[in-house]
CSV table of C-alpha atoms and ligand atoms in Angstrom, one decimal:
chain,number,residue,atom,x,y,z
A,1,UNK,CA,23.8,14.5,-0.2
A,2,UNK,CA,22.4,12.5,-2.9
A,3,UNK,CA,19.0,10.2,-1.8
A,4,UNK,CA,16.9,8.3,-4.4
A,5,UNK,CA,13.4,9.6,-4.3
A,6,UNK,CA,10.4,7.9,-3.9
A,7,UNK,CA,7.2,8.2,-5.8
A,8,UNK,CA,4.2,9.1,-3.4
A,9,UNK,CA,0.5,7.6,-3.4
A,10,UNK,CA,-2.0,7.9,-1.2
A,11,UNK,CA,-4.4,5.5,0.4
A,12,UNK,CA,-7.9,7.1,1.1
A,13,UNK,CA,-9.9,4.0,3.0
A,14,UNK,CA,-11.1,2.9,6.6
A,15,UNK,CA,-8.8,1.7,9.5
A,16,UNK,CA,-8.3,-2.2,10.5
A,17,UNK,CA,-7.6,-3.2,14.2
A,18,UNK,CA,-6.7,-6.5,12.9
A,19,UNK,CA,-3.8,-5.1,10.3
A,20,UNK,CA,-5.2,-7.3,7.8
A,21,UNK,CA,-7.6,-5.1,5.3
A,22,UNK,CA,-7.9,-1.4,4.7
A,23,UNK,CA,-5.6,1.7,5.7
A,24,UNK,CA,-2.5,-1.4,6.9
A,25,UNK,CA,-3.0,-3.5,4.1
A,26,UNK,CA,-2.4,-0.3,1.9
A,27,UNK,CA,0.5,1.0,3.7
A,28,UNK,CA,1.7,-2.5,3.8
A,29,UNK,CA,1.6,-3.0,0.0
A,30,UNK,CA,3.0,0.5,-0.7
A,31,UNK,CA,6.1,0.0,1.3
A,32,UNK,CA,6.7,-3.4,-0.7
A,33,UNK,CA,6.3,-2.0,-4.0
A,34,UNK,CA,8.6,1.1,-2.9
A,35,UNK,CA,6.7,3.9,-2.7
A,36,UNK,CA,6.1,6.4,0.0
A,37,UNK,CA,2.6,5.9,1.4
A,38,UNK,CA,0.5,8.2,2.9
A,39,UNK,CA,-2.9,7.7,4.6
A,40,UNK,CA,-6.2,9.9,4.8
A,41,UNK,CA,-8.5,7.9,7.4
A,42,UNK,CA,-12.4,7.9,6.6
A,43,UNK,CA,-13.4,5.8,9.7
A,44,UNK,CA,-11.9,3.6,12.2
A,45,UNK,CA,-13.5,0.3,12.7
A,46,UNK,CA,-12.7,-2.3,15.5
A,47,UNK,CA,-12.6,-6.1,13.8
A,48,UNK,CA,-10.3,-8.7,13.3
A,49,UNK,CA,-10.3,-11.1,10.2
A,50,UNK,CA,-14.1,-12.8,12.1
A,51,UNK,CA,-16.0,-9.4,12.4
A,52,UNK,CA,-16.6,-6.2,12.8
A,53,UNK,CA,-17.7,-5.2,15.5
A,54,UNK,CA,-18.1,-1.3,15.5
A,55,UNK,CA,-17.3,1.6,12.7
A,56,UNK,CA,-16.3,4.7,13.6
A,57,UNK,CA,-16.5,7.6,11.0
A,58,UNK,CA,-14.2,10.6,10.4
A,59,UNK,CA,-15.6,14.0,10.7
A,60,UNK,CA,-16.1,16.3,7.5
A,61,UNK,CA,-13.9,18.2,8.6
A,62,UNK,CA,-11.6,16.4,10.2
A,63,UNK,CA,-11.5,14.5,6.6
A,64,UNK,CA,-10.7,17.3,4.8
A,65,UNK,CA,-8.1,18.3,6.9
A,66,UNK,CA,-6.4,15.1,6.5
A,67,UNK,CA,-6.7,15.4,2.4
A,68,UNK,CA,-4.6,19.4,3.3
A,69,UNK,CA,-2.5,18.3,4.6
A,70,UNK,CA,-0.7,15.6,2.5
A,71,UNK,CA,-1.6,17.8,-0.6
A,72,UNK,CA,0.2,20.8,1.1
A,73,UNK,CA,3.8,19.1,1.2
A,74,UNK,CA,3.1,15.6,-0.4
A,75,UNK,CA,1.5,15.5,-3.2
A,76,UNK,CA,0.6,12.2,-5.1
A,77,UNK,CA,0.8,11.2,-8.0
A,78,UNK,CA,-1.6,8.4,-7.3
A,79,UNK,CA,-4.2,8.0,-5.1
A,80,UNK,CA,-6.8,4.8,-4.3
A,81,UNK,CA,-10.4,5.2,-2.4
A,82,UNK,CA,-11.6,1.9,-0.5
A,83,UNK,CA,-14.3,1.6,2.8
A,84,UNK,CA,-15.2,5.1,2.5
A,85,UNK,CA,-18.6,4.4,4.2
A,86,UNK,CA,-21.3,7.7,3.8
A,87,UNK,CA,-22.7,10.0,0.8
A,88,UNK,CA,-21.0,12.9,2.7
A,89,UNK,CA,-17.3,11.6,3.0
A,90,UNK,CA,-17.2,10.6,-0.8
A,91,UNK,CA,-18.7,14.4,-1.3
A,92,UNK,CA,-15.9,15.8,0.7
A,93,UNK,CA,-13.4,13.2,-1.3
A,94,UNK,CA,-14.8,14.0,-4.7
A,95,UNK,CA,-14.8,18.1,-4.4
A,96,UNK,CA,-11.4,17.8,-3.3
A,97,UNK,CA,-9.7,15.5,-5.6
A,98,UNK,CA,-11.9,17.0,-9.0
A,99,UNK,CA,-9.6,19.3,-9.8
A,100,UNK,CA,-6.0,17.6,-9.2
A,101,UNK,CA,-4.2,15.6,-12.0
A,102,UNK,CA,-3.1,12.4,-10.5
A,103,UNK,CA,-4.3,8.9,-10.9
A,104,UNK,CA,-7.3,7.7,-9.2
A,105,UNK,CA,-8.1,3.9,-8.6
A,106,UNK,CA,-11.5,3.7,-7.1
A,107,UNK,CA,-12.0,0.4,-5.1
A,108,UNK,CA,-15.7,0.3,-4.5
A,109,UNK,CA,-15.9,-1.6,-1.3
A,110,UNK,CA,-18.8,-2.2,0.2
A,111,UNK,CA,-18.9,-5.3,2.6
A,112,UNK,CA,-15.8,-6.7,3.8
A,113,UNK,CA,-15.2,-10.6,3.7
A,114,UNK,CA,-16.9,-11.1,6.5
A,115,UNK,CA,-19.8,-9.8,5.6
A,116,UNK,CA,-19.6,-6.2,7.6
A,117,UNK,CA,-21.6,-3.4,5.4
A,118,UNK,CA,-18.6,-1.0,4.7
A,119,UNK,CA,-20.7,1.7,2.6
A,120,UNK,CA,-23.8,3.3,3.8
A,121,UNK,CA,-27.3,2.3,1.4
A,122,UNK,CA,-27.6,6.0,0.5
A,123,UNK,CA,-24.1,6.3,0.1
A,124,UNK,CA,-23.9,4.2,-3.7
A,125,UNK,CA,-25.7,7.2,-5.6
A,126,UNK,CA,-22.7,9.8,-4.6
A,127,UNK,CA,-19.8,7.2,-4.9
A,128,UNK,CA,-21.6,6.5,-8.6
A,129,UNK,CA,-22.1,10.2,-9.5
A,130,UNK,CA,-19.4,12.1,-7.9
A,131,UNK,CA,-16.4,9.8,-7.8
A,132,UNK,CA,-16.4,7.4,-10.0
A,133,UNK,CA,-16.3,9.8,-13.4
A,134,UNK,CA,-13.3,10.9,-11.9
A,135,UNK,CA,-11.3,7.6,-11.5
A,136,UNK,CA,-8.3,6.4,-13.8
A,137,UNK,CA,-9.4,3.1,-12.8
A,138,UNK,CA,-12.5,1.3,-10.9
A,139,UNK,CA,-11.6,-2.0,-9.5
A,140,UNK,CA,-15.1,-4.3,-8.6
A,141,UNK,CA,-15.3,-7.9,-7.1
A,142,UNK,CA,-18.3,-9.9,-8.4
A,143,UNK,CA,-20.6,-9.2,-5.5
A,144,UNK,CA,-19.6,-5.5,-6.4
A,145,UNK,CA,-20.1,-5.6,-10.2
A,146,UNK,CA,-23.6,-7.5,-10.1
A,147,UNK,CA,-24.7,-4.7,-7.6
A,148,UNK,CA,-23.6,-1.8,-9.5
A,149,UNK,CA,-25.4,-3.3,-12.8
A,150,UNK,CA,-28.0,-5.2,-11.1
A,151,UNK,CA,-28.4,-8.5,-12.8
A,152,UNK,CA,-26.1,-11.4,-12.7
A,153,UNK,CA,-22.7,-11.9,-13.8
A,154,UNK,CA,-22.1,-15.6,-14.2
A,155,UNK,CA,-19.3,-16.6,-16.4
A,156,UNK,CA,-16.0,-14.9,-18.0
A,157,UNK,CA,-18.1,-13.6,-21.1
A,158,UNK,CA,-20.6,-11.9,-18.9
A,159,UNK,CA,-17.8,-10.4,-16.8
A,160,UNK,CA,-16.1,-9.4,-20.1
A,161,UNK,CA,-19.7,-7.7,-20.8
A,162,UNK,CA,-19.6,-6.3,-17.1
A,163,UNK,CA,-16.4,-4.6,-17.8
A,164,UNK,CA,-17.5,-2.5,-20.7
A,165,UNK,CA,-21.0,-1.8,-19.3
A,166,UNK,CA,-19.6,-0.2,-16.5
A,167,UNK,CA,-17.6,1.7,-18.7
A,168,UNK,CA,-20.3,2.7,-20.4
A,169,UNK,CA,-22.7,3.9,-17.4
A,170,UNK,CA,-19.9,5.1,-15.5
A,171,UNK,CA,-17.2,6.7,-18.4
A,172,UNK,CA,-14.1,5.3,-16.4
A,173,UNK,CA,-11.8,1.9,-17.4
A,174,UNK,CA,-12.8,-0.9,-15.2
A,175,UNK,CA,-11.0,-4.0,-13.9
A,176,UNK,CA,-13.8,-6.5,-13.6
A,177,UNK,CA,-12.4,-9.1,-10.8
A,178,UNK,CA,-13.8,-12.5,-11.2
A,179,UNK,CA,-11.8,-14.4,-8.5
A,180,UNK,CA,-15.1,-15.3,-7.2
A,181,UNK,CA,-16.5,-16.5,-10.6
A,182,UNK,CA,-17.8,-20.5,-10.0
A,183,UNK,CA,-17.2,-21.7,-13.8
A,184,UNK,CA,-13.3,-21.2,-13.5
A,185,UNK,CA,-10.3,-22.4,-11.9
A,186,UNK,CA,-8.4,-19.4,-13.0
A,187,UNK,CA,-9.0,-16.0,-11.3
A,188,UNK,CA,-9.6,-14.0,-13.9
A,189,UNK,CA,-9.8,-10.0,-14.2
A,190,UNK,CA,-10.9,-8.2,-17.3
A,191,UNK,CA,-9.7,-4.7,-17.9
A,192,UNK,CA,-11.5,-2.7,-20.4
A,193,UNK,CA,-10.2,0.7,-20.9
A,194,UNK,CA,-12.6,2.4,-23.7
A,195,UNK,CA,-11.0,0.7,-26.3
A,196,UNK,CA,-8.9,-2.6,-25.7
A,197,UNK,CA,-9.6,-5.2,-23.6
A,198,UNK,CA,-6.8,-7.3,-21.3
A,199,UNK,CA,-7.1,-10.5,-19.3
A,200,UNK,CA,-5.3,-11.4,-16.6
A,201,UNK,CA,-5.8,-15.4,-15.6
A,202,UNK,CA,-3.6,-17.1,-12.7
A,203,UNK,CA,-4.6,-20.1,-10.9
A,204,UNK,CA,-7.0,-20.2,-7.9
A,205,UNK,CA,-5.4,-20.7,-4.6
A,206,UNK,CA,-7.6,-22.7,-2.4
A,207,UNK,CA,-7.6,-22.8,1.6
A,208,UNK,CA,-6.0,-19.6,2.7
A,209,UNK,CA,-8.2,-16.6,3.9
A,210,UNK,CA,-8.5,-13.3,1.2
A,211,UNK,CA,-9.1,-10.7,4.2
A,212,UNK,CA,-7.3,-7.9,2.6
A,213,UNK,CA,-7.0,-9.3,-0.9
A,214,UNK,CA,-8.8,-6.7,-2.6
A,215,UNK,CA,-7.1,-3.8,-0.4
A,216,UNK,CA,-4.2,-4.9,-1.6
A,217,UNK,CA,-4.6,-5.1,-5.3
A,218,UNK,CA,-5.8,-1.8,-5.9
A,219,UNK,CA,-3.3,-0.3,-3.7
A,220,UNK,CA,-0.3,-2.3,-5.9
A,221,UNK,CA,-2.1,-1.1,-9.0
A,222,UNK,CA,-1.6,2.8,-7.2
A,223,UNK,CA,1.9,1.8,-6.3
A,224,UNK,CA,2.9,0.7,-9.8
A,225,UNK,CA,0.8,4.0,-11.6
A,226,UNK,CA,2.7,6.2,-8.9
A,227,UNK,CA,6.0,4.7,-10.6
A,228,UNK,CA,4.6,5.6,-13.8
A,229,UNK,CA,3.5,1.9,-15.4
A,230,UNK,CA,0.7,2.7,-18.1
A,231,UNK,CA,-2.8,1.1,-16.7
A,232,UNK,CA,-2.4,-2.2,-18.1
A,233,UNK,CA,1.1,-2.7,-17.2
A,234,UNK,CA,-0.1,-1.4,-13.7
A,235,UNK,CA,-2.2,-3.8,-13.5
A,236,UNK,CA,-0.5,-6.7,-15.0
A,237,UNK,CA,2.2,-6.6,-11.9
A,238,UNK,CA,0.1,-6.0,-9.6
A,239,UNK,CA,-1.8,-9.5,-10.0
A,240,UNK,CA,1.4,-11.0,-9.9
A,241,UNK,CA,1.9,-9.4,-6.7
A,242,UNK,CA,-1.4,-10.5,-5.2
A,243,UNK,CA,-1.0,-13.5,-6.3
A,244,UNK,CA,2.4,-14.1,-4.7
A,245,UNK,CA,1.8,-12.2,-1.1
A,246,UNK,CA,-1.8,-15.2,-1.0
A,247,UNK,CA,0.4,-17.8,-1.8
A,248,UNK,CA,2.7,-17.2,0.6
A,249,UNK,CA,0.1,-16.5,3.5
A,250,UNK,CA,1.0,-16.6,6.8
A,251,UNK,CA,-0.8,-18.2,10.3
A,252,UNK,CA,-1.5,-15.2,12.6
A,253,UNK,CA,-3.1,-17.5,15.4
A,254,UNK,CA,-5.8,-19.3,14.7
A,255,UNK,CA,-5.6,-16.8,11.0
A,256,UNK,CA,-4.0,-16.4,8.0
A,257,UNK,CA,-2.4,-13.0,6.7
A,258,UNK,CA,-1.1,-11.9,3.1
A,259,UNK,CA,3.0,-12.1,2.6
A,260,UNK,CA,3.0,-9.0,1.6
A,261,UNK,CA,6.8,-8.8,2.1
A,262,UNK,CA,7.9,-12.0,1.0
A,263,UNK,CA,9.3,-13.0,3.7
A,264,UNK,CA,9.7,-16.7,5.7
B,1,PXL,O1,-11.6,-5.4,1.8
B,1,PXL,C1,-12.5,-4.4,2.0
B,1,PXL,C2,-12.2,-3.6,3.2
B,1,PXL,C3,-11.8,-2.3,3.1
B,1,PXL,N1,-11.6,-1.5,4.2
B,1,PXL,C4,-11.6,-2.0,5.4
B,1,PXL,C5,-11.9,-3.3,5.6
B,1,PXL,C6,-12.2,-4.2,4.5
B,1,PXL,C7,-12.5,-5.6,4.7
B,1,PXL,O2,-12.5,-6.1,5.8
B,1,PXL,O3,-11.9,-3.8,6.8
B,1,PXL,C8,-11.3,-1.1,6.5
């Protein structure tokens, strides 16, 4: 019988009780873009869109296992890394993944939005070294960006700066977000590939909560490059995406959660 077939990506990246961030968020956006998702779980956590209130890591092992067995019978043709929390997960990650051709976006979480510390201190050295040089794309916030490069980033020239300095330190096209920027009401993103730069500008939306924004933009940048969009175009839909599933938030209680399926 004939089916269609469906591209496959994978979503490498910490569990949310709450369903609004991480593994769901992924899984989430994957199934609205129409690609197969599958899911390799570096730690649990227990939180809702407030706190965190405990994270619990994968084993080594256990990790690596997970990565087997998609690769065995499902392989992707794009993958994206977010909370992936110590120095020895990313190690496990980065051995496993340096030798496949797919593409890689490379989320660098490292505190969620509210405020929990999702990567380890120690752990910044061997997402720098070992995972980074292997990524298609990196995708950092502000907060994420100033760290990584240590000084300030306080307009949309010195994000356009950020963009190719990361490049530069880190050899992989970067998609400077400056949603947080203060001089603009435009969230603007930068994408600098080596040798072109692209903006992408929509309006700020005010008063709806961004748990699980990020999440969900790099994995609709995965789920457009598992289709087969070039980078830029990849990235083009995908901000219209975001920008759509924020505008059309949702109250989960006394919460808000992304659209992410357009519906209501
Ligand atoms: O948005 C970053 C992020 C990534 N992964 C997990 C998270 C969060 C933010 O809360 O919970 C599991």
């Amino acid at each position: 019988m004939d089916r269609i077939s469906l591209p496959i990506a994978l979503t490498i990246a910490g569990a949310d009780t709450g369903g609004g961030a991480g593994i769901q968020a992924d899984l989430k956006t994957f199934a609205a873009l129409g690609v197969h998702g599958c899911s390799v779980l570096t730690c649990m956590t227990a939180q809702n869109p407030a706190e965190v209130l405990a994270v619990m890591p994968s084993s080594v092992d256990f990790l690596r296992h997970q990565l087997q067995a998609v690769f065995r019978e499902l392989p992707p043709s794009a993958v994206k890394t977010g909370m992936l929390y110590s120095a020895d997960l990313i190690h496990t990650v980065a051995e496993f993944l340096k030798d496949k051709s797919l593409k890689l976006v490379v989320d660098p979480v490292m505190i969620s939005t509210s405020g929990a510390k999702l990567l380890q201190d120690d752990a910044v050295q061997a997402l720098c070294r070992e995972l980074f040089p292997l990524a298609s794309l990196l995708t950092p916030n502000l907060d994420e960006a100033v760290y990584l490069l240590d000084h300030p980033i306080r307009n949309r020239s010195e994000l356009s700066d950020a963009a190719r300095e990361l490049y530069q330190r880190f050899g992989c096209p970067v998609l400077a977000k400056g949603g947080h920027l203060r001089d603009s009401v435009q969230a603007v993103d930068i994408l600098w590939d080596g040798s072109r730069e692209s903006v992408f500008s929509k309006p700020f939306i005010n008063g709806v909560s961004t748990h699980g924004t990020g999440c969900t933009f790099s994995s609709a940048i995965t789920a457009f490059l598992s289709r087969g969009l070039s980078l830029e175009e990849s990235v083009g839909q995908a901000k219209e995406y975001v920008n759509r599933v924020i505008a059309d938030s949702v109250r989960i209680g006394s919460h808000y959660a992304l659209n992410w399926f357009g519906q209501h």
